[in-house]
């Protein structure tokens, strides 16, 4: 999909901050893109792919988006619901995994896996339930592993194969995929041997991650309805868990929702109804429906760096984006101009 460019100077305010974070976080390269009312209003690239190369970051550069991949897995789950292979978020997970010992998945529903409230943990490779599902929050790999296996069981394909046939090829997303071979377009090396979609080796260009957020924002309508609107309504609406204390974050399908959770990755100045996904490499995709805005930020951070606060940075950046958008007086009634 091609979007018209209509660059807006308001978003130039993001560049100095992004450059500062680039230097503080240990990253060698970064990029920004903002879509507002269906047009690309800001684009920025800086730095190089790796410390030992001279390849500059550009529009074709693909970053390892780390945990941002979870929203791609969520898309696969949503499509399986649309196809009738899953009934809904209250499906009991045990019915799909009869091979697990009795009681391990007791009370665990699909919605618990999608919100990291499953109460499961992995101990020496074995799955254990450590608390009642829906009552606590644990950000770990146990639920993601089950969701990955669920897609494979119900589709007969790997997550990567399923998304490639259902989304990537139809949408023309050639700069998105689980990479196992390093190429000149990859900002980081491809370090995993699996291209099945079960590992953290999803590489995406800045423009295609922005399109990913835009696809959610428009509920699949990009000139024509390319995927069911109901799919995106499901993916982006908060999943209600009545027993979950307010001290824990709120989610839709693996997207963080704006909430009062103290450790929320979304800044407090970002409007209600917004949602975001972020990865440890520094890549984020923030969707602000109230302003008709999608903002993507890409970095190749390699780990924790002294004096760099990942959470504070992510929140502050979201606040900056919201501030830039609000200066134009945008609101929920704004009509999009689409190409």
mmCIF file of C-alpha atoms in Angstrom:
data_model
loop_
_atom_site.group_PDB
_atom_site.id
_atom_site.type_symbol
_atom_site.label_atom_id
_atom_site.label_comp_id
_atom_site.label_asym_id
_atom_site.label_seq_id
_atom_site.Cartn_x
_atom_site.Cartn_y
_atom_site.Cartn_z
ATOM 1 C CA UNK A 1 0.000 0.000 0.000
ATOM 2 C CA UNK A 2 1.211 3.494 -0.832
ATOM 3 C CA UNK A 3 0.357 6.530 1.270
ATOM 4 C CA UNK A 4 0.688 10.133 0.182
ATOM 5 C CA UNK A 5 3.353 12.246 1.860
ATOM 6 C CA UNK A 6 2.282 15.500 3.478
ATOM 7 C CA UNK A 7 5.157 16.292 5.831
ATOM 8 C CA UNK A 8 4.246 18.372 8.864
ATOM 9 C CA UNK A 9 6.816 20.414 10.764
ATOM 10 C CA UNK A 10 5.050 19.790 14.081
ATOM 11 C CA UNK A 11 6.633 16.345 14.268
ATOM 12 C CA UNK A 12 10.159 17.688 13.776
ATOM 13 C CA UNK A 13 10.139 18.013 17.576
ATOM 14 C CA UNK A 14 10.541 14.239 17.779
ATOM 15 C CA UNK A 15 13.922 14.182 16.030
ATOM 16 C CA UNK A 16 16.167 15.733 18.733
ATOM 17 C CA UNK A 17 14.746 13.446 21.373
ATOM 18 C CA UNK A 18 15.111 10.362 19.162
ATOM 19 C CA UNK A 19 18.721 11.328 18.435
ATOM 20 C CA UNK A 20 19.398 11.706 22.158
ATOM 21 C CA UNK A 21 17.938 8.270 22.909
ATOM 22 C CA UNK A 22 19.907 6.798 20.025
ATOM 23 C CA UNK A 23 23.099 7.965 21.693
ATOM 24 C CA UNK A 24 22.112 7.034 25.266
ATOM 25 C CA UNK A 25 20.680 3.578 24.592
ATOM 26 C CA UNK A 26 23.667 2.058 22.852
ATOM 27 C CA UNK A 27 21.875 1.778 19.515
ATOM 28 C CA UNK A 28 23.742 2.463 16.275
ATOM 29 C CA UNK A 29 20.710 3.312 14.154
ATOM 30 C CA UNK A 30 17.159 4.551 14.414
ATOM 31 C CA UNK A 31 14.125 5.672 12.447
ATOM 32 C CA UNK A 32 10.765 7.397 12.909
ATOM 33 C CA UNK A 33 7.543 7.486 10.933
ATOM 34 C CA UNK A 34 4.199 9.127 11.724
ATOM 35 C CA UNK A 35 0.970 8.624 9.819
ATOM 36 C CA UNK A 36 -1.728 11.204 10.482
ATOM 37 C CA UNK A 37 -5.156 11.169 8.814
ATOM 38 C CA UNK A 38 -3.990 8.641 6.255
ATOM 39 C CA UNK A 39 -0.856 10.513 5.182
ATOM 40 C CA UNK A 40 2.798 10.170 6.098
ATOM 41 C CA UNK A 41 3.545 13.385 7.929
ATOM 42 C CA UNK A 42 6.966 12.583 9.350
ATOM 43 C CA UNK A 43 9.922 10.370 8.437
ATOM 44 C CA UNK A 44 13.454 10.303 9.898
ATOM 45 C CA UNK A 45 16.438 7.966 9.590
ATOM 46 C CA UNK A 46 19.759 8.143 11.421
ATOM 47 C CA UNK A 47 22.887 6.147 12.095
ATOM 48 C CA UNK A 48 24.202 2.897 10.692
ATOM 49 C CA UNK A 49 23.118 -0.747 10.768
ATOM 50 C CA UNK A 50 25.903 -2.067 12.969
ATOM 51 C CA UNK A 51 28.994 -0.723 14.648
ATOM 52 C CA UNK A 52 31.323 -2.572 12.272
ATOM 53 C CA UNK A 53 29.568 -1.504 9.059
ATOM 54 C CA UNK A 54 29.057 1.698 7.081
ATOM 55 C CA UNK A 55 25.534 0.829 5.871
ATOM 56 C CA UNK A 56 23.291 3.794 6.720
ATOM 57 C CA UNK A 57 19.762 3.299 8.045
ATOM 58 C CA UNK A 58 17.233 3.982 5.303
ATOM 59 C CA UNK A 59 13.616 3.351 4.350
ATOM 60 C CA UNK A 60 14.458 -0.221 3.305
ATOM 61 C CA UNK A 61 16.273 -1.056 6.561
ATOM 62 C CA UNK A 62 14.613 -3.845 8.527
ATOM 63 C CA UNK A 63 14.871 -3.830 12.334
ATOM 64 C CA UNK A 64 14.477 -6.766 14.692
ATOM 65 C CA UNK A 65 11.290 -5.664 16.457
ATOM 66 C CA UNK A 66 11.599 -8.244 19.303
ATOM 67 C CA UNK A 67 8.363 -8.293 21.366
ATOM 68 C CA UNK A 68 6.469 -6.246 18.800
ATOM 69 C CA UNK A 69 6.098 -9.625 17.091
ATOM 70 C CA UNK A 70 3.439 -10.523 19.668
ATOM 71 C CA UNK A 71 0.845 -8.416 17.842
ATOM 72 C CA UNK A 72 1.525 -10.454 14.686
ATOM 73 C CA UNK A 73 0.855 -13.623 16.673
ATOM 74 C CA UNK A 74 -2.303 -11.948 17.996
ATOM 75 C CA UNK A 75 -3.396 -11.269 14.410
ATOM 76 C CA UNK A 76 -3.067 -14.986 13.645
ATOM 77 C CA UNK A 77 -5.258 -15.828 16.651
ATOM 78 C CA UNK A 78 -7.833 -13.229 15.576
ATOM 79 C CA UNK A 79 -7.996 -14.665 12.064
ATOM 80 C CA UNK A 80 -8.552 -18.167 13.477
ATOM 81 C CA UNK A 81 -11.539 -16.796 15.394
ATOM 82 C CA UNK A 82 -12.875 -15.225 12.173
ATOM 83 C CA UNK A 83 -12.455 -18.581 10.458
ATOM 84 C CA UNK A 84 -14.419 -20.339 13.212
ATOM 85 C CA UNK A 85 -11.490 -22.480 14.327
ATOM 86 C CA UNK A 86 -11.625 -20.739 17.703
ATOM 87 C CA UNK A 87 -14.922 -19.703 19.254
ATOM 88 C CA UNK A 88 -13.704 -16.677 21.202
ATOM 89 C CA UNK A 89 -11.564 -15.356 24.018
ATOM 90 C CA UNK A 90 -13.322 -17.479 26.639
ATOM 91 C CA UNK A 91 -12.301 -20.739 24.982
ATOM 92 C CA UNK A 92 -10.740 -23.141 27.487
ATOM 93 C CA UNK A 93 -7.172 -23.805 26.428
ATOM 94 C CA UNK A 94 -7.105 -27.328 27.859
ATOM 95 C CA UNK A 95 -9.419 -28.566 25.079
ATOM 96 C CA UNK A 96 -6.698 -27.843 22.516
ATOM 97 C CA UNK A 97 -3.886 -29.442 24.520
ATOM 98 C CA UNK A 98 -5.107 -32.843 25.775
ATOM 99 C CA UNK A 99 -1.472 -33.974 25.967
ATOM 100 C CA UNK A 100 -0.821 -31.774 29.033
ATOM 101 C CA UNK A 101 -1.143 -33.314 32.522
ATOM 102 C CA UNK A 102 -4.551 -32.819 34.150
ATOM 103 C CA UNK A 103 -4.877 -29.563 36.037
ATOM 104 C CA UNK A 104 -1.925 -27.713 34.493
ATOM 105 C CA UNK A 105 -4.215 -25.609 32.312
ATOM 106 C CA UNK A 106 -7.183 -25.598 34.704
ATOM 107 C CA UNK A 107 -9.198 -22.392 34.280
ATOM 108 C CA UNK A 108 -6.891 -20.978 31.612
ATOM 109 C CA UNK A 109 -8.821 -19.315 28.788
ATOM 110 C CA UNK A 110 -7.642 -17.780 25.539
ATOM 111 C CA UNK A 111 -8.107 -14.286 26.978
ATOM 112 C CA UNK A 112 -5.631 -15.085 29.760
ATOM 113 C CA UNK A 113 -2.920 -15.984 27.258
ATOM 114 C CA UNK A 114 -3.597 -12.781 25.302
ATOM 115 C CA UNK A 115 -3.222 -10.594 28.407
ATOM 116 C CA UNK A 116 -0.319 -12.336 30.204
ATOM 117 C CA UNK A 117 -2.714 -13.225 33.055
ATOM 118 C CA UNK A 118 -2.596 -17.019 32.572
ATOM 119 C CA UNK A 119 -0.818 -17.690 35.867
ATOM 120 C CA UNK A 120 1.597 -20.093 34.150
ATOM 121 C CA UNK A 121 5.355 -20.324 34.287
ATOM 122 C CA UNK A 122 8.046 -22.560 32.840
ATOM 123 C CA UNK A 123 10.234 -24.387 35.351
ATOM 124 C CA UNK A 124 13.016 -26.539 33.950
ATOM 125 C CA UNK A 125 11.097 -26.785 30.704
ATOM 126 C CA UNK A 126 7.862 -27.855 32.385
ATOM 127 C CA UNK A 127 4.679 -25.782 32.445
ATOM 128 C CA UNK A 128 3.285 -25.046 35.923
ATOM 129 C CA UNK A 129 0.348 -23.016 37.192
ATOM 130 C CA UNK A 130 1.403 -20.722 40.017
ATOM 131 C CA UNK A 131 -1.770 -18.676 40.526
ATOM 132 C CA UNK A 132 -5.423 -18.535 39.511
ATOM 133 C CA UNK A 133 -5.801 -17.377 35.877
ATOM 134 C CA UNK A 134 -7.072 -13.822 35.506
ATOM 135 C CA UNK A 135 -5.970 -12.659 38.952
ATOM 136 C CA UNK A 136 -2.357 -11.649 38.369
ATOM 137 C CA UNK A 137 -0.019 -10.557 35.578
ATOM 138 C CA UNK A 138 3.170 -12.304 34.529
ATOM 139 C CA UNK A 139 5.100 -11.121 31.490
ATOM 140 C CA UNK A 140 6.798 -14.349 30.472
ATOM 141 C CA UNK A 141 7.139 -16.709 27.523
ATOM 142 C CA UNK A 142 4.772 -19.421 28.721
ATOM 143 C CA UNK A 143 1.604 -17.935 27.269
ATOM 144 C CA UNK A 144 3.261 -16.890 24.020
ATOM 145 C CA UNK A 145 4.562 -20.421 23.506
ATOM 146 C CA UNK A 146 1.044 -21.831 23.943
ATOM 147 C CA UNK A 147 -0.444 -19.306 21.511
ATOM 148 C CA UNK A 148 2.232 -20.224 18.965
ATOM 149 C CA UNK A 149 1.439 -23.921 19.323
ATOM 150 C CA UNK A 150 -2.276 -23.167 19.093
ATOM 151 C CA UNK A 151 -1.862 -21.459 15.712
ATOM 152 C CA UNK A 152 0.146 -24.431 14.460
ATOM 153 C CA UNK A 153 -2.437 -26.944 15.691
ATOM 154 C CA UNK A 154 -5.467 -25.189 14.222
ATOM 155 C CA UNK A 155 -4.025 -23.878 10.959
ATOM 156 C CA UNK A 156 -1.715 -26.735 10.104
ATOM 157 C CA UNK A 157 0.978 -24.156 9.379
ATOM 158 C CA UNK A 158 3.676 -22.348 11.319
ATOM 159 C CA UNK A 159 2.848 -18.834 12.514
ATOM 160 C CA UNK A 160 5.087 -17.397 9.795
ATOM 161 C CA UNK A 161 3.514 -19.512 7.047
ATOM 162 C CA UNK A 162 -0.003 -18.706 8.223
ATOM 163 C CA UNK A 163 0.577 -14.949 8.387
ATOM 164 C CA UNK A 164 2.443 -14.948 5.086
ATOM 165 C CA UNK A 165 -0.495 -16.518 3.260
ATOM 166 C CA UNK A 166 -3.250 -14.677 5.134
ATOM 167 C CA UNK A 167 -1.712 -11.212 5.543
ATOM 168 C CA UNK A 168 1.806 -10.545 4.269
ATOM 169 C CA UNK A 169 1.326 -11.631 0.639
ATOM 170 C CA UNK A 170 -2.187 -10.152 0.223
ATOM 171 C CA UNK A 171 -0.981 -6.866 1.776
ATOM 172 C CA UNK A 172 2.269 -6.813 -0.186
ATOM 173 C CA UNK A 173 4.419 -6.782 2.972
ATOM 174 C CA UNK A 174 7.751 -7.844 1.491
ATOM 175 C CA UNK A 175 9.837 -6.113 4.195
ATOM 176 C CA UNK A 176 8.312 -8.129 7.042
ATOM 177 C CA UNK A 177 9.325 -11.645 8.030
ATOM 178 C CA UNK A 178 11.151 -14.029 10.359
ATOM 179 C CA UNK A 179 14.681 -13.918 9.012
ATOM 180 C CA UNK A 180 17.308 -16.634 9.410
ATOM 181 C CA UNK A 181 19.851 -15.273 6.943
ATOM 182 C CA UNK A 182 21.561 -11.917 7.348
ATOM 183 C CA UNK A 183 21.252 -9.579 4.360
ATOM 184 C CA UNK A 184 22.264 -5.990 3.732
ATOM 185 C CA UNK A 185 18.767 -4.770 4.598
ATOM 186 C CA UNK A 186 18.821 -6.233 8.142
ATOM 187 C CA UNK A 187 19.972 -3.746 10.752
ATOM 188 C CA UNK A 188 20.927 -6.520 13.191
ATOM 189 C CA UNK A 189 22.280 -9.987 12.352
ATOM 190 C CA UNK A 190 19.739 -12.803 11.961
ATOM 191 C CA UNK A 191 20.763 -14.959 14.922
ATOM 192 C CA UNK A 192 17.989 -17.584 15.085
ATOM 193 C CA UNK A 193 17.797 -20.755 13.008
ATOM 194 C CA UNK A 194 13.977 -20.907 12.913
ATOM 195 C CA UNK A 195 11.838 -19.023 10.422
ATOM 196 C CA UNK A 196 8.586 -20.522 11.730
ATOM 197 C CA UNK A 197 7.526 -17.468 13.719
ATOM 198 C CA UNK A 198 8.256 -19.079 17.068
ATOM 199 C CA UNK A 199 11.304 -16.974 17.933
ATOM 200 C CA UNK A 200 12.191 -13.299 18.335
ATOM 201 C CA UNK A 201 13.632 -12.838 14.872
ATOM 202 C CA UNK A 202 10.860 -10.866 13.169
ATOM 203 C CA UNK A 203 12.384 -8.113 11.056
ATOM 204 C CA UNK A 204 10.252 -5.225 9.780
ATOM 205 C CA UNK A 205 10.993 -1.984 7.956
ATOM 206 C CA UNK A 206 9.875 1.281 9.517
ATOM 207 C CA UNK A 207 7.268 1.909 6.818
ATOM 208 C CA UNK A 208 5.767 -1.568 7.082
ATOM 209 C CA UNK A 209 5.504 -1.401 10.873
ATOM 210 C CA UNK A 210 3.761 1.966 10.446
ATOM 211 C CA UNK A 211 1.417 0.323 7.954
ATOM 212 C CA UNK A 212 0.804 -2.472 10.495
ATOM 213 C CA UNK A 213 -0.396 0.105 13.017
ATOM 214 C CA UNK A 214 -2.378 1.940 10.334
ATOM 215 C CA UNK A 215 -4.131 -1.282 9.348
ATOM 216 C CA UNK A 216 -5.330 -1.614 12.956
ATOM 217 C CA UNK A 217 -6.288 2.062 13.163
ATOM 218 C CA UNK A 218 -8.513 1.882 10.055
ATOM 219 C CA UNK A 219 -9.870 -1.554 11.019
ATOM 220 C CA UNK A 220 -8.622 -3.038 7.779
ATOM 221 C CA UNK A 221 -10.048 -0.377 5.496
ATOM 222 C CA UNK A 222 -7.405 1.060 3.156
ATOM 223 C CA UNK A 223 -9.444 2.290 0.220
ATOM 224 C CA UNK A 224 -11.255 -1.028 0.379
ATOM 225 C CA UNK A 225 -11.941 -3.480 3.197
ATOM 226 C CA UNK A 226 -8.924 -5.790 2.940
ATOM 227 C CA UNK A 227 -9.638 -7.735 6.142
ATOM 228 C CA UNK A 228 -12.855 -7.891 8.203
ATOM 229 C CA UNK A 229 -13.555 -4.843 10.356
ATOM 230 C CA UNK A 230 -14.748 -7.159 13.132
ATOM 231 C CA UNK A 231 -11.277 -8.695 13.260
ATOM 232 C CA UNK A 232 -9.658 -5.379 14.150
ATOM 233 C CA UNK A 233 -12.407 -4.422 16.580
ATOM 234 C CA UNK A 234 -11.607 -7.623 18.436
ATOM 235 C CA UNK A 235 -7.842 -7.091 18.241
ATOM 236 C CA UNK A 236 -7.915 -3.549 19.652
ATOM 237 C CA UNK A 237 -10.663 -3.566 22.295
ATOM 238 C CA UNK A 238 -9.714 -4.100 25.912
ATOM 239 C CA UNK A 239 -10.232 -7.637 27.182
ATOM 240 C CA UNK A 240 -12.196 -7.378 30.428
ATOM 241 C CA UNK A 241 -10.926 -9.395 33.398
ATOM 242 C CA UNK A 242 -13.081 -8.656 36.429
ATOM 243 C CA UNK A 243 -10.778 -10.354 38.936
ATOM 244 C CA UNK A 244 -7.626 -8.564 37.808
ATOM 245 C CA UNK A 245 -6.545 -5.872 40.327
ATOM 246 C CA UNK A 246 -6.131 -2.325 39.008
ATOM 247 C CA UNK A 247 -2.423 -2.409 39.770
ATOM 248 C CA UNK A 248 -1.893 -4.552 36.677
ATOM 249 C CA UNK A 249 -1.895 -3.437 33.005
ATOM 250 C CA UNK A 250 -4.808 -3.763 30.604
ATOM 251 C CA UNK A 251 -4.549 -5.433 27.217
ATOM 252 C CA UNK A 252 -6.450 -6.121 24.057
ATOM 253 C CA UNK A 253 -4.922 -8.904 21.907
ATOM 254 C CA UNK A 254 -1.373 -8.519 23.305
ATOM 255 C CA UNK A 255 -1.453 -4.740 22.699
ATOM 256 C CA UNK A 256 -0.961 -2.620 25.820
ATOM 257 C CA UNK A 257 -4.028 -0.430 26.358
ATOM 258 C CA UNK A 258 -3.928 3.048 27.862
ATOM 259 C CA UNK A 259 -4.626 2.670 31.595
ATOM 260 C CA UNK A 260 -3.608 3.979 35.015
ATOM 261 C CA UNK A 261 -1.211 1.075 35.584
ATOM 262 C CA UNK A 262 1.892 2.658 37.240
ATOM 263 C CA UNK A 263 4.332 0.791 34.979
ATOM 264 C CA UNK A 264 2.333 1.283 31.788
ATOM 265 C CA UNK A 265 4.512 1.747 28.709
ATOM 266 C CA UNK A 266 2.065 4.368 27.372
ATOM 267 C CA UNK A 267 2.617 7.948 28.539
ATOM 268 C CA UNK A 268 -0.046 9.559 30.724
ATOM 269 C CA UNK A 269 -0.654 12.349 28.173
ATOM 270 C CA UNK A 270 -1.653 9.887 25.450
ATOM 271 C CA UNK A 271 -5.479 9.876 25.067
ATOM 272 C CA UNK A 272 -7.735 7.094 26.321
ATOM 273 C CA UNK A 273 -8.400 4.376 23.777
ATOM 274 C CA UNK A 274 -4.806 4.377 22.553
ATOM 275 C CA UNK A 275 -2.762 1.194 22.348
ATOM 276 C CA UNK A 276 0.903 0.360 21.893
ATOM 277 C CA UNK A 277 3.362 -2.476 21.507
ATOM 278 C CA UNK A 278 7.063 -2.232 22.286
ATOM 279 C CA UNK A 279 10.158 -4.387 22.108
ATOM 280 C CA UNK A 280 13.383 -4.454 24.080
ATOM 281 C CA UNK A 281 15.310 -3.445 20.943
ATOM 282 C CA UNK A 282 13.629 -0.032 21.227
ATOM 283 C CA UNK A 283 11.024 -0.485 18.503
ATOM 284 C CA UNK A 284 7.514 0.802 19.284
ATOM 285 C CA UNK A 285 4.231 1.165 17.446
ATOM 286 C CA UNK A 286 1.769 3.582 19.045
ATOM 287 C CA UNK A 287 -1.790 3.963 17.752
ATOM 288 C CA UNK A 288 -3.824 6.992 18.888
ATOM 289 C CA UNK A 289 -7.361 6.734 17.449
ATOM 290 C CA UNK A 290 -8.424 10.010 19.090
ATOM 291 C CA UNK A 291 -5.893 11.863 16.906
ATOM 292 C CA UNK A 292 -6.030 9.502 13.909
ATOM 293 C CA UNK A 293 -2.291 8.941 14.355
ATOM 294 C CA UNK A 294 0.127 6.030 14.143
ATOM 295 C CA UNK A 295 3.688 6.652 15.351
ATOM 296 C CA UNK A 296 6.516 4.165 14.889
ATOM 297 C CA UNK A 297 9.990 4.352 16.355
ATOM 298 C CA UNK A 298 12.796 1.950 15.512
ATOM 299 C CA UNK A 299 16.137 1.319 17.254
ATOM 300 C CA UNK A 300 18.616 -1.549 17.437
ATOM 301 C CA UNK A 301 19.325 -1.385 21.152
ATOM 302 C CA UNK A 302 21.369 -4.358 22.308
ATOM 303 C CA UNK A 303 20.590 -4.382 26.014
ATOM 304 C CA UNK A 304 20.413 -2.358 29.215
ATOM 305 C CA UNK A 305 22.712 0.647 29.327
ATOM 306 C CA UNK A 306 23.705 2.641 32.408
ATOM 307 C CA UNK A 307 21.630 5.797 32.925
ATOM 308 C CA UNK A 308 19.102 4.775 30.257
ATOM 309 C CA UNK A 309 15.546 4.168 31.558
ATOM 310 C CA UNK A 310 13.624 2.175 28.949
ATOM 311 C CA UNK A 311 10.209 2.620 30.568
ATOM 312 C CA UNK A 312 10.590 6.355 31.167
ATOM 313 C CA UNK A 313 11.857 6.795 27.611
ATOM 314 C CA UNK A 314 8.948 4.908 26.027
ATOM 315 C CA UNK A 315 6.391 6.857 28.052
ATOM 316 C CA UNK A 316 8.019 10.210 27.341
ATOM 317 C CA UNK A 317 8.221 9.531 23.629
ATOM 318 C CA UNK A 318 4.502 8.705 23.517
ATOM 319 C CA UNK A 319 3.751 11.945 25.339
ATOM 320 C CA UNK A 320 5.795 13.853 22.756
ATOM 321 C CA UNK A 321 3.850 12.265 19.905
ATOM 322 C CA UNK A 322 0.541 13.087 21.570
ATOM 323 C CA UNK A 323 1.676 16.663 22.128
ATOM 324 C CA UNK A 324 2.637 17.105 18.474
ATOM 325 C CA UNK A 325 -0.696 15.696 17.309
ATOM 326 C CA UNK A 326 -2.752 17.767 19.762
ATOM 327 C CA UNK A 327 -1.213 21.018 18.522
ATOM 328 C CA UNK A 328 -3.255 20.697 15.352
ATOM 329 C CA UNK A 329 -6.484 20.287 17.301
ATOM 330 C CA UNK A 330 -7.201 16.850 15.870
ATOM 331 C CA UNK A 331 -10.033 14.789 17.307
ATOM 332 C CA UNK A 332 -12.123 11.685 16.919
ATOM 333 C CA UNK A 333 -14.359 13.240 14.290
ATOM 334 C CA UNK A 334 -11.482 13.959 11.911
ATOM 335 C CA UNK A 335 -12.086 12.532 8.432
ATOM 336 C CA UNK A 336 -9.221 10.562 6.905
ATOM 337 C CA UNK A 337 -7.798 11.251 3.478
ATOM 338 C CA UNK A 338 -6.754 7.918 2.000
ATOM 339 C CA UNK A 339 -4.782 6.937 -1.039
#
